[in-house]
Amino acid sequence: MHDYEDVLIVGSGGREHALGWKISQSKKVKKVIYANGNGGTAENIQISPTEIDKLAQYANENRLFTVVGPEVPLSLGIVDMFNSYDLPIFGPTKSAARLETSKEFSKQFMNSHSIPTSEFKVFTDAGKATDYVERIDFNAVIKADGLAAGKGVFVSNNKTEAMDAIDQLLNKKIFGQASEKIIVERKITGEEVSLMAICDGGSFVIMDPCRDHKRIFDDDLGPNTGGMGSYSPVPEITENDLNYISDKVFKPVIHGMKGGGSPYSGFLYAGLMIEKHTGKPFVLEFNARMGDPECQPLMMRMQSDLFEYIKAAEKQSLDSMPPFEWKDKFSTCVIMTSKGYPDKYETGYAIKGLNESPDNDLMIFHSGTKLNQANELVTSGGRVLGITSLGKSIDEAMNKSYEKVREISWGDNQQHYRTDIGRKGLEV
Ligand code: GLY
């Protein structure tokens, strides 16, 4: 049995910064190293998350316990590779990660295990998909089967929009191989909520709910992004709802994946839609990882030692662990992006107003940042920073986050952020 105390976090986003920050607080962890991290993470190695053979070599030479953040290395089989060298790693195998990497696998799995999800059909032929959309009497959501960096889902409001999405995916093949197959499913109207759990192949421990804000502009307007902000907990999700989702979603996933020969170990994310008229939760998607930016407020609120749970998952003894303990506080994470994101944007601007705060209730998690040759912190991506606060109320957490957000800028007002992260929580 391994008992390593130095941890390698694979990834470079705000999720990985938050995971590493939390894991580094464990008494069992000496040091956290990021591959390849960002301008806010203390110790980075310049190996890309997709260079899985180099990562295995580095982890072996330095006796590291590896935690995988994003989905791409999982889809490349990083966990299978580490397992074959008997290197300790936390995350699902390539086969188990199909819950995220193939929407077709995921929907069919849900159907065969009676997990609530909307009705769907799979197409490879644009003509047949278009005929189907002509006939249905509901609005459709069109999804690329494979990974498309969070951009493969088209929510249509009418038949023209649905047909345009089919054309983009199947005829124009905008995501190449990832969109050679598509899923057309019934659109469910309501509010989304993200639920995550840590799993060990046979059991799981669920986390508190969180809510992401996927659209670029206030009031959920504009194009989808990787996530513009989040808050946790989600006041309208009750203990009963959580028990229901545990029983109807997470339990059947764990049992079904084990029964199907691909036991699921790692973080599992269920993206749910709570249907407006029925209050019933439907699974929109599974992700084989923590959400970004959902991870940031969850890490701020978590009292328990996450690394103990990760080690328990590695030993397949999660069933002996108590439920996670959470700070009785709200947390909001406001994402600051480069102006123009999710389309074209410029990078390389020096970030002003960042001076790290000594306050334990405010964390700035970095994503698209780096140190340039002059050792200045500059922007280097679309999503740049996640200003994450804790407060006794959502109001207090929001005010704290936004007070800091207003102090930060780059270029000639080249930053963008939503001003309503957390507002839905106030409206309950
Ligand atoms: N926040 C959405 C995701 O992580 O996929």
PDB file of N, CA and C and ligand atoms in Angstrom, residues 15 100 194 212 214 225-227 269 285 287 289-294 383, ligand 1:
ATOM      1  N   ARG A  15      -9.948  25.015 -11.078  1.00  0.00           N
ATOM      2  CA  ARG A  15     -10.308  23.778 -10.363  1.00  0.00           C
ATOM      3  C   ARG A  15      -9.058  23.149  -9.744  1.00  0.00           C
ATOM      4  N   GLU A 100     -18.332  10.550 -19.307  1.00  0.00           N
ATOM      5  CA  GLU A 100     -18.198  11.910 -19.852  1.00  0.00           C
ATOM      6  C   GLU A 100     -17.759  11.901 -21.308  1.00  0.00           C
ATOM      7  N   SER A 194     -25.370  21.397  -9.843  1.00  0.00           N
ATOM      8  CA  SER A 194     -24.257  20.449 -10.015  1.00  0.00           C
ATOM      9  C   SER A 194     -24.041  19.711  -8.701  1.00  0.00           C
ATOM     10  N   ASP A 212     -23.549  26.440 -11.098  1.00  0.00           N
ATOM     11  CA  ASP A 212     -22.682  27.120 -12.067  1.00  0.00           C
ATOM     12  C   ASP A 212     -23.522  28.129 -12.853  1.00  0.00           C
ATOM     13  N   LYS A 214     -23.458  29.274 -16.687  1.00  0.00           N
ATOM     14  CA  LYS A 214     -22.696  28.917 -17.892  1.00  0.00           C
ATOM     15  C   LYS A 214     -22.646  30.009 -18.962  1.00  0.00           C
ATOM     16  N   THR A 225     -20.223  29.229 -21.874  1.00  0.00           N
ATOM     17  CA  THR A 225     -18.783  29.317 -21.580  1.00  0.00           C
ATOM     18  C   THR A 225     -18.404  28.083 -20.756  1.00  0.00           C
ATOM     19  N   GLY A 226     -17.172  28.034 -20.323  1.00  0.00           N
ATOM     20  CA  GLY A 226     -16.759  26.974 -19.396  1.00  0.00           C
ATOM     21  C   GLY A 226     -17.364  27.161 -18.015  1.00  0.00           C
ATOM     22  N   GLY A 227     -17.931  28.327 -17.733  1.00  0.00           N
ATOM     23  CA  GLY A 227     -18.507  28.624 -16.414  1.00  0.00           C
ATOM     24  C   GLY A 227     -18.060  30.004 -15.965  1.00  0.00           C
ATOM     25  N   TYR A 269     -19.280  13.930 -11.389  1.00  0.00           N
ATOM     26  CA  TYR A 269     -20.088  15.159 -11.416  1.00  0.00           C
ATOM     27  C   TYR A 269     -21.376  14.854 -12.159  1.00  0.00           C
ATOM     28  N   GLU A 285     -25.994  15.538 -17.822  1.00  0.00           N
ATOM     29  CA  GLU A 285     -24.698  14.976 -18.229  1.00  0.00           C
ATOM     30  C   GLU A 285     -23.948  14.494 -17.001  1.00  0.00           C
ATOM     31  N   ASN A 287     -19.879  14.174 -15.697  1.00  0.00           N
ATOM     32  CA  ASN A 287     -18.485  14.498 -15.981  1.00  0.00           C
ATOM     33  C   ASN A 287     -17.611  13.666 -15.056  1.00  0.00           C
ATOM     34  N   ARG A 289     -14.984  14.140 -13.387  1.00  0.00           N
ATOM     35  CA  ARG A 289     -14.043  15.068 -12.737  1.00  0.00           C
ATOM     36  C   ARG A 289     -14.852  16.031 -11.887  1.00  0.00           C
ATOM     37  N   MET A 290     -14.168  16.909 -11.169  1.00  0.00           N
ATOM     38  CA  MET A 290     -14.866  18.000 -10.480  1.00  0.00           C
ATOM     39  C   MET A 290     -15.247  19.065 -11.502  1.00  0.00           C
ATOM     40  N   GLY A 291     -16.259  19.845 -11.187  1.00  0.00           N
ATOM     41  CA  GLY A 291     -16.639  20.947 -12.070  1.00  0.00           C
ATOM     42  C   GLY A 291     -15.707  22.129 -11.875  1.00  0.00           C
ATOM     43  N   ASP A 292     -15.604  22.939 -12.899  1.00  0.00           N
ATOM     44  CA  ASP A 292     -14.854  24.186 -12.817  1.00  0.00           C
ATOM     45  C   ASP A 292     -15.790  25.250 -13.375  1.00  0.00           C
ATOM     46  N   PRO A 293     -16.337  26.152 -12.587  1.00  0.00           N
ATOM     47  CA  PRO A 293     -15.867  26.641 -11.289  1.00  0.00           C
ATOM     48  C   PRO A 293     -16.592  26.085 -10.057  1.00  0.00           C
ATOM     49  N   GLU A 294     -17.260  24.940 -10.129  1.00  0.00           N
ATOM     50  CA  GLU A 294     -17.940  24.439  -8.931  1.00  0.00           C
ATOM     51  C   GLU A 294     -16.943  24.046  -7.834  1.00  0.00           C
ATOM     52  N   ARG A 383     -10.661  32.262 -19.354  1.00  0.00           N
ATOM     53  CA  ARG A 383     -11.030  32.445 -17.953  1.00  0.00           C
ATOM     54  C   ARG A 383      -9.728  32.706 -17.192  1.00  0.00           C
TER      55      ARG A 383
HETATM   56  N1  GLY B   1     -18.842  23.945 -14.823  1.00  0.00           N
HETATM   57  C1  GLY B   1     -19.082  23.022 -15.844  1.00  0.00           C
HETATM   58  C2  GLY B   1     -18.087  21.965 -15.987  1.00  0.00           C
HETATM   59  O1  GLY B   1     -17.143  21.887 -15.226  1.00  0.00           O
HETATM   60  O2  GLY B   1     -18.220  21.148 -16.890  1.00  0.00           O
END
